[in-house]
Amino acid sequence: MKSIKAIAAAIVVSTSASVYADPMIIQEWSFINEAGFANFTATNKPANATNEPTLSGDSADGGTSILSGGSLPDNLCWGDPVGNSTQQSCLSINSQVTSESTQSWNENGVFEDINDGAPQGNVQTVAIDGDYTGAFKQGTAIRHENFPITGQFLDTVTIQDGLRLQATMPEGLQVNAPELSFLVDFWETPNRGVEGDGTCPFGPTAGTPGSVNEKGCSDLFQVIGFEGGASGLNILAAGPDFIDFSVKFKVTGVDASMYHRDYELITRLSGLDVAFDGLGFATSERGVNVLNAEFAVRAIDAPEPSTLAIFAASLLALSGFTRRKAK
């Protein structure tokens, strides 16, 4: 009888402790989002080429960088302008973006207000399994100025992207979300098609009104790393003009019995036609293209070490009672 009472007591302690130890989700974060170009590769420079690709700019805007390797260039231009044009093809990133930012690029690459001119505000954490689509905050965006060029072409470019979160409660808690490194495989397609017959690698034939190929075959870039593996990226959803992916992170430096520590960073890339079966994008010729990036933070369900320890202790106690009863 005493053994039965002891077992019941152990179960009660285990159950009640797990109930009262339910940790609080960290609800709100201010943030800094920074991105830049880590490196690139280009075709061997043809004999008649004038320009080599050039990097410029500062991802930290002259301030303190949050990237692990320090600030990076946020502008990359390449190619020789065609005819009387002076325009190269360029990739640019509007870095840094913070919770205090008031503007971002619109679809034409022009800065416009994102919150009626007021700061966009802090990130609000989405509950476990909650709908994240209404919780996005504006992050860095990429602009592709796509113009006809000759000479040396861009082949690949690596984009380094970092996010620093500062919790409003507990005060002073600072978290760096996993720094993401994206290898972009860039395809500078011939405007009249690979065979010169107007057939484009993506979409309808060159010159089709209202299409991404209206002014010539669109250029393409594939983002290497969306398929997971070592990167830990997980595609959540995709459509004709957006891709949602997530990466998990754990908050350290807090009491696990008080604060929930497991979250995911969800990023939405949007604004361009999705290509490569949902792993890349197409950019139209003779104009400016903007790939917008927004992000949200969502709590994820994970067992807390404190709760596991309580159950482990209870199981050990039950094991001891069982052994004594057997004797």
Coordinates of C-alpha atoms in Angstrom, one line a residue:
M1 CA 0.0 0.0 0.0
K2 CA 2.8 2.4 0.9
S3 CA 4.5 1.7 -2.5
I4 CA 1.2 2.5 -4.3
K5 CA 0.9 5.8 -2.4
A6 CA 4.5 6.7 -3.3
I7 CA 4.0 5.9 -7.0
A8 CA 0.9 8.0 -7.0
A9 CA 2.7 10.9 -5.3
A10 CA 5.5 10.7 -7.9
I11 CA 3.0 10.9 -10.7
V12 CA 1.3 13.8 -9.1
V13 CA 4.6 15.7 -8.7
S14 CA 5.6 14.9 -12.3
T15 CA 2.3 16.1 -13.7
S16 CA 1.9 19.2 -11.6
A17 CA 5.5 20.3 -12.2
S18 CA 5.1 20.0 -16.0
V19 CA 1.9 22.0 -15.9
Y20 CA 3.3 24.8 -13.7
A21 CA 6.7 24.8 -15.6
D22 CA 5.0 25.8 -18.9
P23 CA 7.4 28.5 -20.2
M24 CA 6.3 31.9 -21.6
I25 CA 6.7 32.6 -25.3
I26 CA 8.9 35.7 -25.9
Q27 CA 6.3 37.9 -27.6
E28 CA 8.0 40.9 -29.1
W29 CA 11.4 41.8 -30.7
S30 CA 13.0 44.9 -32.2
F31 CA 15.4 43.9 -35.0
I32 CA 18.2 44.7 -37.4
N33 CA 18.4 42.9 -40.8
E34 CA 21.6 43.3 -42.8
A35 CA 22.8 41.6 -46.0
G36 CA 25.6 42.0 -48.5
F37 CA 27.5 40.2 -51.2
A38 CA 30.3 37.9 -49.9
N39 CA 31.8 37.0 -53.3
F40 CA 31.0 36.3 -56.9
T41 CA 32.3 34.6 -60.0
A42 CA 32.1 35.8 -63.6
T43 CA 32.9 34.5 -67.1
N44 CA 36.5 34.8 -68.3
K45 CA 36.8 38.3 -69.5
P46 CA 36.5 38.3 -73.4
A47 CA 39.2 40.1 -75.3
N48 CA 36.9 42.9 -76.3
A49 CA 35.3 43.4 -72.9
T50 CA 35.8 46.8 -71.3
N51 CA 34.4 46.4 -67.7
E52 CA 35.0 43.8 -65.0
P53 CA 32.3 43.3 -62.3
T54 CA 32.7 45.8 -59.5
L55 CA 31.6 45.7 -55.8
S56 CA 30.7 48.8 -53.9
G57 CA 28.6 50.1 -51.0
D58 CA 28.5 49.1 -47.3
S59 CA 25.9 46.7 -45.9
A60 CA 26.1 48.4 -42.4
D61 CA 25.6 52.0 -43.9
G62 CA 28.7 53.2 -42.1
G63 CA 27.6 51.8 -38.7
T64 CA 28.3 48.7 -36.8
S65 CA 27.8 45.5 -38.8
I66 CA 25.9 42.5 -37.3
L67 CA 27.3 40.1 -39.8
S68 CA 29.8 37.6 -38.4
G69 CA 32.5 38.7 -40.8
G70 CA 31.8 42.4 -40.7
S71 CA 30.1 44.6 -43.3
L72 CA 30.0 43.6 -46.9
P73 CA 29.4 45.5 -50.3
D74 CA 25.7 45.8 -51.1
N75 CA 26.1 46.8 -54.8
L76 CA 27.4 44.7 -57.7
C77 CA 27.6 45.8 -61.3
W78 CA 28.9 44.0 -64.4
G79 CA 28.9 44.1 -68.3
D80 CA 29.5 46.6 -71.0
P81 CA 26.5 48.8 -71.9
V82 CA 25.0 48.2 -75.4
G83 CA 24.9 51.0 -78.0
N84 CA 24.5 54.5 -76.6
S85 CA 23.4 53.3 -73.2
T86 CA 25.5 53.9 -70.1
Q87 CA 23.6 51.3 -67.9
Q88 CA 25.3 48.1 -66.7
S89 CA 23.4 45.3 -65.1
C90 CA 23.5 45.7 -61.3
L91 CA 22.3 43.9 -58.1
S92 CA 21.7 46.1 -55.0
I93 CA 20.5 45.4 -51.5
N94 CA 18.8 48.0 -49.3
S95 CA 20.7 47.2 -46.1
Q96 CA 20.3 47.7 -43.2
V97 CA 16.6 47.5 -42.4
T98 CA 15.4 47.8 -38.8
S99 CA 12.2 48.0 -36.8
E100 CA 12.7 51.8 -37.0
S101 CA 12.8 51.8 -40.9
T102 CA 10.0 53.8 -42.6
Q103 CA 10.6 53.0 -46.3
S104 CA 11.5 50.2 -48.6
W105 CA 11.7 49.7 -52.4
N106 CA 8.5 49.3 -54.3
E107 CA 8.2 47.1 -57.4
N108 CA 9.9 49.8 -59.5
G109 CA 12.9 50.1 -57.2
V110 CA 11.8 53.5 -55.8
F111 CA 11.7 54.0 -52.0
E112 CA 8.2 54.5 -50.6
D113 CA 6.6 54.5 -47.1
I114 CA 5.9 51.1 -45.7
N115 CA 3.8 52.2 -42.6
D116 CA 2.4 55.6 -43.7
G117 CA 5.8 57.2 -42.9
A118 CA 6.0 55.9 -39.4
P119 CA 8.5 53.2 -38.2
Q120 CA 7.3 49.8 -39.1
G121 CA 7.6 48.6 -35.5
N122 CA 8.6 45.4 -33.7
V123 CA 8.2 41.8 -34.7
Q124 CA 5.3 40.1 -32.8
T125 CA 5.9 36.3 -32.2
V126 CA 3.4 34.0 -33.8
A127 CA 2.0 31.3 -31.6
I128 CA 3.0 27.6 -32.1
D129 CA 1.3 26.4 -35.4
G130 CA -0.2 29.8 -35.8
D131 CA -0.8 31.6 -39.2
Y132 CA 2.3 33.7 -39.9
T133 CA 1.1 35.4 -43.0
G134 CA -0.2 38.5 -41.2
A135 CA 2.9 38.9 -39.0
F136 CA 5.6 39.8 -41.7
K137 CA 7.9 42.7 -41.2
Q138 CA 9.9 44.3 -44.0
G139 CA 13.5 43.0 -44.4
T140 CA 16.2 43.7 -46.9
A141 CA 15.2 43.6 -50.6
I142 CA 17.3 42.9 -53.7
R143 CA 17.0 45.1 -56.8
H144 CA 18.1 43.9 -60.3
E145 CA 18.7 46.6 -62.8
N146 CA 18.5 44.4 -65.9
F147 CA 19.8 46.0 -69.1
P148 CA 21.3 44.6 -72.3
I149 CA 25.0 44.2 -72.0
T150 CA 28.0 42.6 -73.7
G151 CA 31.4 41.6 -72.4
Q152 CA 31.8 39.9 -69.0
F153 CA 28.7 38.2 -67.5
L154 CA 27.9 37.4 -63.8
D155 CA 27.9 33.6 -63.1
T156 CA 27.3 33.2 -59.4
V157 CA 27.1 35.5 -56.3
T158 CA 26.9 34.6 -52.6
I159 CA 24.6 36.7 -50.4
Q160 CA 25.2 36.8 -46.7
D161 CA 22.1 37.6 -44.6
G162 CA 21.9 38.3 -40.8
L163 CA 19.1 39.1 -38.4
R164 CA 19.6 40.4 -34.9
L165 CA 16.6 40.3 -32.5
Q166 CA 16.3 42.2 -29.3
A167 CA 13.5 41.0 -27.0
T168 CA 11.4 43.6 -25.2
M169 CA 10.9 41.1 -22.4
P170 CA 13.1 39.8 -20.8
E171 CA 14.8 43.1 -21.1
G172 CA 18.3 43.0 -22.6
L173 CA 18.0 39.6 -24.3
Q174 CA 19.7 39.7 -27.7
V175 CA 19.5 36.9 -30.2
N176 CA 21.3 36.4 -33.5
A177 CA 19.1 34.2 -35.8
P178 CA 21.0 31.8 -38.0
E179 CA 23.1 33.7 -40.5
L180 CA 22.0 32.6 -43.9
S181 CA 24.3 32.2 -46.9
F182 CA 22.7 32.0 -50.3
L183 CA 24.5 30.9 -53.4
V184 CA 22.8 32.4 -56.4
D185 CA 23.4 30.7 -59.8
F186 CA 22.8 33.6 -62.3
W187 CA 21.9 33.0 -66.0
E188 CA 22.3 36.0 -68.3
T189 CA 20.1 34.7 -71.1
P190 CA 20.3 36.0 -74.7
N191 CA 17.4 38.4 -75.3
R192 CA 16.3 36.6 -78.5
G193 CA 16.6 33.1 -77.0
V194 CA 19.4 30.6 -76.7
E195 CA 18.8 29.5 -80.4
G196 CA 18.0 33.1 -81.6
D197 CA 14.4 32.1 -82.4
G198 CA 12.7 33.8 -79.5
T199 CA 12.3 30.7 -77.4
C200 CA 13.1 31.6 -73.8
P201 CA 14.3 29.2 -71.1
F202 CA 11.4 30.3 -68.9
G203 CA 7.9 31.6 -69.9
P204 CA 6.5 32.4 -73.3
T205 CA 8.5 33.5 -76.4
A206 CA 10.4 36.8 -76.4
G207 CA 8.1 39.8 -77.1
T208 CA 4.9 38.3 -75.7
P209 CA 3.0 41.3 -74.4
G210 CA 2.4 41.5 -70.7
S211 CA 4.8 38.7 -69.9
V212 CA 8.1 38.6 -68.1
N213 CA 9.6 38.1 -71.6
E214 CA 7.9 41.1 -73.2
K215 CA 11.2 43.0 -73.7
G216 CA 13.3 39.9 -74.4
C217 CA 14.0 36.6 -72.6
S218 CA 14.2 37.2 -68.9
D219 CA 17.4 36.6 -66.9
L220 CA 17.2 33.8 -64.4
F221 CA 18.7 33.0 -61.0
Q222 CA 18.4 29.9 -59.0
V223 CA 18.9 30.0 -55.2
I224 CA 21.0 27.1 -54.1
G225 CA 20.3 25.8 -50.6
F226 CA 16.4 25.8 -50.5
E227 CA 16.4 22.0 -50.5
G228 CA 17.6 21.8 -46.9
G229 CA 20.5 19.6 -45.9
A230 CA 23.3 21.4 -44.1
S231 CA 21.5 24.7 -44.5
G232 CA 18.5 23.6 -42.5
L233 CA 16.2 25.5 -44.7
N234 CA 12.6 24.2 -45.1
I235 CA 10.2 25.5 -47.7
L236 CA 6.8 26.1 -46.1
A237 CA 4.8 27.4 -49.1
A238 CA 5.3 28.7 -52.7
G239 CA 3.2 30.3 -55.4
P240 CA 3.8 31.9 -58.8
D241 CA 5.4 34.9 -57.3
F242 CA 6.6 34.0 -53.8
I243 CA 8.5 31.4 -51.8
D244 CA 8.2 31.0 -48.0
F245 CA 11.0 29.1 -46.1
S246 CA 12.0 28.7 -42.5
V247 CA 15.0 28.0 -40.4
K248 CA 14.9 27.0 -36.7
F249 CA 16.8 28.7 -33.9
K250 CA 17.1 28.4 -30.1
V251 CA 17.2 31.3 -27.6
T252 CA 20.0 30.9 -25.0
G253 CA 20.8 32.9 -21.9
V254 CA 17.3 32.6 -20.4
D255 CA 15.8 30.3 -17.8
A256 CA 14.2 27.4 -19.7
S257 CA 11.6 27.0 -17.0
M258 CA 10.4 30.6 -17.5
Y259 CA 10.8 31.3 -21.2
H260 CA 10.1 29.3 -24.3
R261 CA 13.4 28.9 -26.2
D262 CA 12.5 27.3 -29.6
Y263 CA 11.5 29.4 -32.6
E264 CA 11.7 29.6 -36.3
L265 CA 12.6 32.5 -38.6
I266 CA 10.2 32.5 -41.6
T267 CA 11.2 34.4 -44.7
R268 CA 9.0 35.3 -47.7
L269 CA 10.7 36.2 -51.0
S270 CA 8.2 37.8 -53.4
G271 CA 7.6 40.2 -56.3
L272 CA 9.1 38.2 -59.2
D273 CA 8.0 35.2 -61.2
V274 CA 9.1 32.0 -59.6
A275 CA 11.2 29.7 -61.8
F276 CA 13.2 26.5 -61.4
D277 CA 10.2 24.6 -59.9
G278 CA 10.0 27.0 -57.0
L279 CA 13.8 27.4 -56.3
G280 CA 14.5 30.6 -58.2
F281 CA 13.2 33.7 -60.0
A282 CA 13.0 35.4 -63.4
T283 CA 13.8 39.1 -64.0
S284 CA 12.5 41.0 -67.0
E285 CA 14.8 42.9 -69.4
R286 CA 15.3 46.6 -69.8
G287 CA 14.1 47.7 -66.4
V288 CA 14.3 47.4 -62.6
N289 CA 13.2 44.2 -60.8
V290 CA 12.8 44.0 -57.0
L291 CA 12.8 40.8 -55.0
N292 CA 11.1 41.7 -51.8
A293 CA 12.1 40.0 -48.5
E294 CA 9.8 39.9 -45.4
F295 CA 10.2 37.8 -42.3
A296 CA 8.2 36.6 -39.3
V297 CA 9.1 34.8 -36.0
R298 CA 7.1 31.8 -34.9
A299 CA 7.4 29.7 -31.7
I300 CA 7.8 26.0 -32.4
D301 CA 6.9 23.1 -30.2
A302 CA 9.9 21.4 -28.6
P303 CA 10.3 19.5 -25.3
E304 CA 11.9 21.6 -22.6
P305 CA 15.0 20.1 -20.8
S306 CA 13.5 21.0 -17.4
T307 CA 10.3 19.1 -18.1
L308 CA 12.2 16.1 -19.4
A309 CA 14.4 16.1 -16.3
I310 CA 11.3 16.0 -14.1
F311 CA 9.8 13.0 -16.0
A312 CA 13.2 11.3 -16.0
A313 CA 13.5 11.7 -12.2
S314 CA 9.9 10.3 -11.8
L315 CA 10.7 7.3 -14.0
L316 CA 13.8 6.6 -11.9
A317 CA 11.7 6.8 -8.8
L318 CA 9.2 4.4 -10.2
S319 CA 11.9 2.1 -11.2
G320 CA 13.2 2.0 -7.7
F321 CA 9.8 1.2 -6.3
T322 CA 9.4 -1.6 -8.8
R323 CA 12.8 -3.1 -7.8
R324 CA 11.9 -3.0 -4.1
K325 CA 8.6 -4.6 -4.7
A326 CA 10.2 -7.4 -6.7
K327 CA 12.6 -8.1 -3.8

